[in-house]
Amino acid sequence: MINCNLTLDRTTLEEVIEIQRLDYNNLTVDQKLSIAKVMELFNKPLKEILDDSTTDLPYRICRQCDKVMNEGYVIDAGDTYCSDACLHVNISQEEYLEMYDDGEGDSYYTTWDEIIIDPQATDTQLVGVIPKCLVDHYSLECVSFNVFMPPGVLKHLVKRGHWSDFMTYYQDIPDMIANPDYAGQNPKEPNSVEIYKVVNDHVILPIKLNKESGLFLSSFFILNNGTDKIQKRLRIGRIHPFSFFIK
Ligand SMILES: [Zn+2]
């Protein structure tokens, strides 16, 4: 597992955003996830990350425009470019076709996978990347911003009657973790964070910390009387709108 550098500050995030010449609020979910992952790796200089073609993370960075991307060109199994325009600044279409060599070469167009949750998984799986501001606010001593789900949690969901809630929304869980509507902490559970998302229902994602293996999604369910409960929890300060955490 990659160690997260907990001394990373907002300036670092702003640097990454500036590099992309994009406004954070206008980024797609995938790009926000990518930034979280870039930050996670950011105890190395960005250029080293750019040069690291061995990473198996689900994104790459364009050598020409520094944009984070989920799909693009790979040249000579190393350099990556987001678009024809960025490719052709460096390599002509004729040169590319020669290197592509009808699919035989080490140069090609490809995609890097997003987080896909498998409800039948028998191994621990990655289900999201938590915003750093929540880790900071609750002083979670995590080894990574990654949130995992051990297979035992799937059994717990069945046992507690939450399976249909999970099956309704599981594909949205990476987005829910990256972009909460509200977040807070159960007073009985230090070293944890609760994520709330208002979809058709009010869903809650309790995330706990195992000091050895990191953050994990411990349950998932629809909050009955969600509107009332959220209003009450806001009043007593158990939860806050997500904007509260972004300094
Ligand atoms: Zn580019």
Short mmCIF file of C-alpha atoms and ligand atoms in Angstrom, two decimals:
data_model
loop_
_atom_site.label_atom_id
_atom_site.label_comp_id
_atom_site.label_asym_id
_atom_site.label_seq_id
_atom_site.Cartn_x
_atom_site.Cartn_y
_atom_site.Cartn_z
CA MET A 1 0.00 0.00 0.00
CA ILE A 2 1.20 3.50 -0.78
CA ASN A 3 1.95 5.69 2.22
CA CYS A 4 0.08 8.96 2.18
CA ASN A 5 2.03 12.01 3.13
CA LEU A 6 -0.10 13.55 5.85
CA THR A 7 1.88 16.76 5.77
CA LEU A 8 0.47 17.54 2.33
CA ASP A 9 -1.40 20.81 2.48
CA ARG A 10 -3.90 22.66 0.38
CA THR A 11 -1.09 24.41 -1.51
CA THR A 12 -0.08 21.05 -2.92
CA LEU A 13 -3.61 20.40 -4.13
CA GLU A 14 -3.75 23.87 -5.66
CA GLU A 15 -0.48 23.20 -7.43
CA VAL A 16 -1.91 20.06 -8.96
CA ILE A 17 -5.03 21.93 -10.02
CA GLU A 18 -3.00 24.76 -11.48
CA ILE A 19 -0.96 22.26 -13.43
CA GLN A 20 -4.18 21.04 -14.96
CA ARG A 21 -5.34 24.60 -15.61
CA LEU A 22 -8.78 23.60 -14.41
CA ASP A 23 -11.19 24.75 -11.72
CA TYR A 24 -11.64 22.06 -9.04
CA ASN A 25 -15.43 22.51 -8.98
CA ASN A 26 -15.60 21.83 -12.70
CA LEU A 27 -13.54 18.65 -12.60
CA THR A 28 -15.21 15.32 -13.26
CA VAL A 29 -15.39 12.73 -10.52
CA ASP A 30 -12.66 10.76 -12.26
CA GLN A 31 -10.40 13.79 -12.30
CA LYS A 32 -11.02 14.45 -8.59
CA LEU A 33 -10.18 10.84 -7.84
CA SER A 34 -7.09 11.19 -9.97
CA ILE A 35 -6.00 14.27 -8.06
CA ALA A 36 -6.47 12.45 -4.76
CA LYS A 37 -4.23 9.74 -6.15
CA VAL A 38 -1.68 12.21 -7.43
CA MET A 39 -1.64 13.76 -3.96
CA GLU A 40 -1.18 10.36 -2.45
CA LEU A 41 1.92 9.90 -4.55
CA PHE A 42 3.03 13.47 -4.18
CA ASN A 43 5.81 12.83 -1.73
CA LYS A 44 7.72 12.39 -4.97
CA PRO A 45 8.29 15.32 -7.36
CA LEU A 46 5.51 15.51 -9.96
CA LYS A 47 8.00 14.91 -12.76
CA GLU A 48 8.99 11.61 -11.17
CA ILE A 49 5.34 10.62 -11.10
CA LEU A 50 5.07 11.57 -14.77
CA ASP A 51 8.02 9.37 -15.52
CA ASP A 52 6.67 6.41 -13.56
CA SER A 53 5.19 4.27 -16.28
CA THR A 54 5.14 1.23 -13.98
CA THR A 55 2.26 2.57 -11.87
CA ASP A 56 -0.91 0.51 -11.92
CA LEU A 57 -3.08 3.40 -10.76
CA PRO A 58 -6.12 4.04 -12.98
CA TYR A 59 -4.82 7.23 -14.57
CA ARG A 60 -1.88 8.74 -16.38
CA ILE A 61 -0.72 12.31 -16.92
CA CYS A 62 -0.28 13.80 -20.40
CA ARG A 63 3.41 14.56 -21.12
CA GLN A 64 2.42 17.54 -23.22
CA CYS A 65 -0.34 19.34 -21.26
CA ASP A 66 -0.06 17.69 -17.79
CA LYS A 67 -3.75 16.77 -17.77
CA VAL A 68 -4.85 13.77 -15.73
CA MET A 69 -6.49 11.27 -18.05
CA ASN A 70 -8.26 7.93 -18.08
CA GLU A 71 -7.50 7.21 -21.70
CA GLY A 72 -4.90 8.25 -24.22
CA TYR A 73 -1.84 7.31 -26.25
CA VAL A 74 1.07 5.32 -24.90
CA ILE A 75 4.29 5.82 -26.88
CA ASP A 76 7.13 3.29 -26.66
CA ALA A 77 5.47 1.81 -23.53
CA GLY A 78 6.34 5.03 -21.67
CA ASP A 79 5.25 8.53 -22.68
CA THR A 80 1.52 9.21 -22.52
CA TYR A 81 -0.53 11.81 -24.43
CA CYS A 82 -4.17 12.77 -23.86
CA SER A 83 -5.17 13.67 -27.41
CA ASP A 84 -4.20 13.78 -31.08
CA ALA A 85 -3.21 17.42 -30.58
CA CYS A 86 -0.79 16.65 -27.73
CA LEU A 87 0.57 13.57 -29.52
CA HIS A 88 1.23 15.46 -32.73
CA VAL A 89 3.23 18.20 -31.01
CA ASN A 90 5.82 15.45 -30.47
CA ILE A 91 5.15 12.74 -33.03
CA SER A 92 3.58 12.95 -36.49
CA GLN A 93 0.69 10.71 -37.49
CA GLU A 94 3.03 8.88 -39.93
CA GLU A 95 5.60 8.25 -37.18
CA TYR A 96 2.84 7.08 -34.83
CA LEU A 97 1.40 4.63 -37.38
CA GLU A 98 4.85 3.21 -37.91
CA MET A 99 5.35 2.75 -34.14
CA TYR A 100 1.81 1.36 -33.74
CA ASP A 101 2.75 -1.25 -36.34
CA ASP A 102 -0.79 -2.60 -36.74
CA GLY A 103 -1.02 -3.32 -33.01
CA GLU A 104 2.35 -5.11 -32.88
CA GLY A 105 4.33 -2.14 -31.50
CA ASP A 106 4.72 -0.65 -28.02
CA SER A 107 2.72 2.44 -29.05
CA TYR A 108 -1.08 2.40 -28.93
CA TYR A 109 -4.25 4.07 -27.66
CA THR A 110 -5.68 2.64 -24.43
CA THR A 111 -7.82 3.25 -21.34
CA TRP A 112 -6.96 2.96 -17.65
CA ASP A 113 -9.66 1.54 -15.43
CA GLU A 114 -11.89 3.41 -13.02
CA ILE A 115 -12.80 1.93 -9.63
CA ILE A 116 -15.35 -0.79 -10.32
CA ILE A 117 -16.98 -2.44 -7.31
CA ASP A 118 -17.67 -6.17 -7.46
CA PRO A 119 -20.61 -7.12 -5.20
CA GLN A 120 -19.53 -10.80 -5.42
CA ALA A 121 -15.88 -10.15 -4.48
CA THR A 122 -14.18 -12.68 -2.25
CA ASP A 123 -11.11 -10.48 -1.73
CA THR A 124 -10.68 -7.05 -0.19
CA GLN A 125 -11.35 -4.45 -2.88
CA LEU A 126 -10.75 -0.71 -3.36
CA VAL A 127 -14.09 1.17 -3.21
CA GLY A 128 -13.02 4.81 -3.18
CA VAL A 129 -10.57 7.55 -2.28
CA ILE A 130 -11.56 9.75 0.65
CA PRO A 131 -11.05 13.55 0.51
CA LYS A 132 -7.95 14.59 2.44
CA CYS A 133 -9.87 17.33 4.32
CA LEU A 134 -11.92 14.67 6.16
CA VAL A 135 -8.80 12.73 7.12
CA ASP A 136 -7.29 15.97 8.45
CA HIS A 137 -10.41 17.16 10.29
CA TYR A 138 -10.86 13.92 12.21
CA SER A 139 -7.09 13.32 12.58
CA LEU A 140 -7.40 9.83 11.11
CA GLU A 141 -4.00 8.18 11.25
CA CYS A 142 -4.48 6.34 7.99
CA VAL A 143 -1.70 4.94 5.85
CA SER A 144 -3.51 5.94 2.64
CA PHE A 145 -6.56 7.87 1.38
CA ASN A 146 -7.78 4.65 -0.23
CA VAL A 147 -10.93 3.10 1.23
CA PHE A 148 -11.17 -0.68 1.00
CA MET A 149 -13.99 -3.12 1.60
CA PRO A 150 -13.16 -6.53 3.04
CA PRO A 151 -15.46 -9.35 1.83
CA GLY A 152 -16.81 -9.79 5.38
CA VAL A 153 -18.63 -6.47 4.99
CA LEU A 154 -20.66 -7.93 2.11
CA LYS A 155 -21.82 -10.70 4.47
CA HIS A 156 -22.57 -8.09 7.15
CA LEU A 157 -24.79 -6.19 4.66
CA VAL A 158 -26.81 -9.34 3.96
CA LYS A 159 -27.11 -10.18 7.66
CA ARG A 160 -28.23 -6.69 8.64
CA GLY A 161 -30.79 -6.40 5.85
CA HIS A 162 -28.83 -3.76 3.91
CA TRP A 163 -28.13 -5.86 0.82
CA SER A 164 -30.82 -4.30 -1.40
CA ASP A 165 -29.70 -0.80 -0.35
CA PHE A 166 -26.17 -1.74 -1.37
CA MET A 167 -27.24 -3.29 -4.67
CA THR A 168 -29.26 -0.18 -5.58
CA TYR A 169 -26.30 2.16 -5.20
CA TYR A 170 -23.00 0.23 -5.13
CA GLN A 171 -21.83 1.52 -8.52
CA ASP A 172 -22.00 5.10 -7.17
CA ILE A 173 -19.97 4.40 -4.04
CA PRO A 174 -16.61 5.70 -5.40
CA ASP A 175 -18.35 8.99 -6.30
CA MET A 176 -20.17 9.13 -2.94
CA ILE A 177 -16.88 8.76 -1.06
CA ALA A 178 -15.16 11.39 -3.21
CA ASN A 179 -18.05 13.88 -3.14
CA PRO A 180 -20.09 13.66 0.09
CA ASP A 181 -23.06 15.95 0.79
CA TYR A 182 -22.47 15.76 4.55
CA ALA A 183 -19.84 14.14 6.70
CA GLY A 184 -19.41 13.58 10.39
CA GLN A 185 -18.37 11.23 13.11
CA ASN A 186 -20.36 8.80 15.21
CA PRO A 187 -19.52 9.88 18.80
CA LYS A 188 -19.26 6.20 19.79
CA GLU A 189 -16.67 5.52 17.05
CA PRO A 190 -13.50 7.59 17.29
CA ASN A 191 -11.14 7.01 14.34
CA SER A 192 -14.04 6.83 11.92
CA VAL A 193 -15.94 9.07 9.56
CA GLU A 194 -19.52 8.92 8.29
CA ILE A 195 -20.26 9.97 4.75
CA TYR A 196 -23.79 11.03 3.80
CA LYS A 197 -25.07 11.29 0.27
CA VAL A 198 -28.52 12.47 -0.75
CA VAL A 199 -29.59 10.55 -3.83
CA ASN A 200 -33.23 9.44 -4.13
CA ASP A 201 -32.71 8.36 -0.53
CA HIS A 202 -30.38 9.53 2.18
CA VAL A 203 -27.58 7.01 2.27
CA ILE A 204 -24.86 6.68 4.87
CA LEU A 205 -21.41 5.17 4.42
CA PRO A 206 -19.63 4.54 7.72
CA ILE A 207 -15.87 4.36 7.16
CA LYS A 208 -13.68 2.98 9.91
CA LEU A 209 -9.95 2.76 10.42
CA ASN A 210 -7.89 -0.31 11.01
CA LYS A 211 -4.46 1.04 11.99
CA GLU A 212 -2.66 -1.77 10.19
CA SER A 213 -4.61 -2.03 6.95
CA GLY A 214 -6.16 1.43 6.62
CA LEU A 215 -9.61 2.85 5.97
CA PHE A 216 -12.45 0.50 5.18
CA LEU A 217 -16.13 0.83 4.35
CA SER A 218 -17.81 -0.91 7.29
CA SER A 219 -21.44 -0.75 6.13
CA PHE A 220 -23.80 0.93 3.67
CA PHE A 221 -27.48 1.67 4.16
CA ILE A 222 -30.40 3.98 3.53
CA LEU A 223 -31.12 6.19 6.54
CA ASN A 224 -34.81 5.89 7.48
CA ASN A 225 -36.40 9.35 8.00
CA GLY A 226 -33.20 10.65 6.45
CA THR A 227 -34.30 14.29 6.12
CA ASP A 228 -35.21 14.56 9.81
CA LYS A 229 -32.14 12.68 11.00
CA ILE A 230 -29.79 14.79 8.91
CA GLN A 231 -31.39 18.03 10.18
CA LYS A 232 -31.07 16.83 13.77
CA ARG A 233 -27.46 15.69 13.31
CA LEU A 234 -26.60 19.05 11.73
CA ARG A 235 -28.16 20.87 14.73
CA ILE A 236 -26.18 18.92 17.30
CA GLY A 237 -22.97 19.20 15.24
CA ARG A 238 -22.52 15.48 14.66
CA ILE A 239 -22.34 16.17 10.91
CA HIS A 240 -21.55 19.15 8.71
CA PRO A 241 -22.11 20.05 5.06
CA PHE A 242 -19.06 18.94 3.07
CA SER A 243 -18.16 22.60 2.33
CA PHE A 244 -17.46 23.02 6.08
CA PHE A 245 -14.42 20.74 5.78
CA ILE A 246 -12.88 22.47 2.77
CA LYS A 247 -10.74 25.25 4.17
ZN ZN B 1 -2.49 16.57 -23.37
#
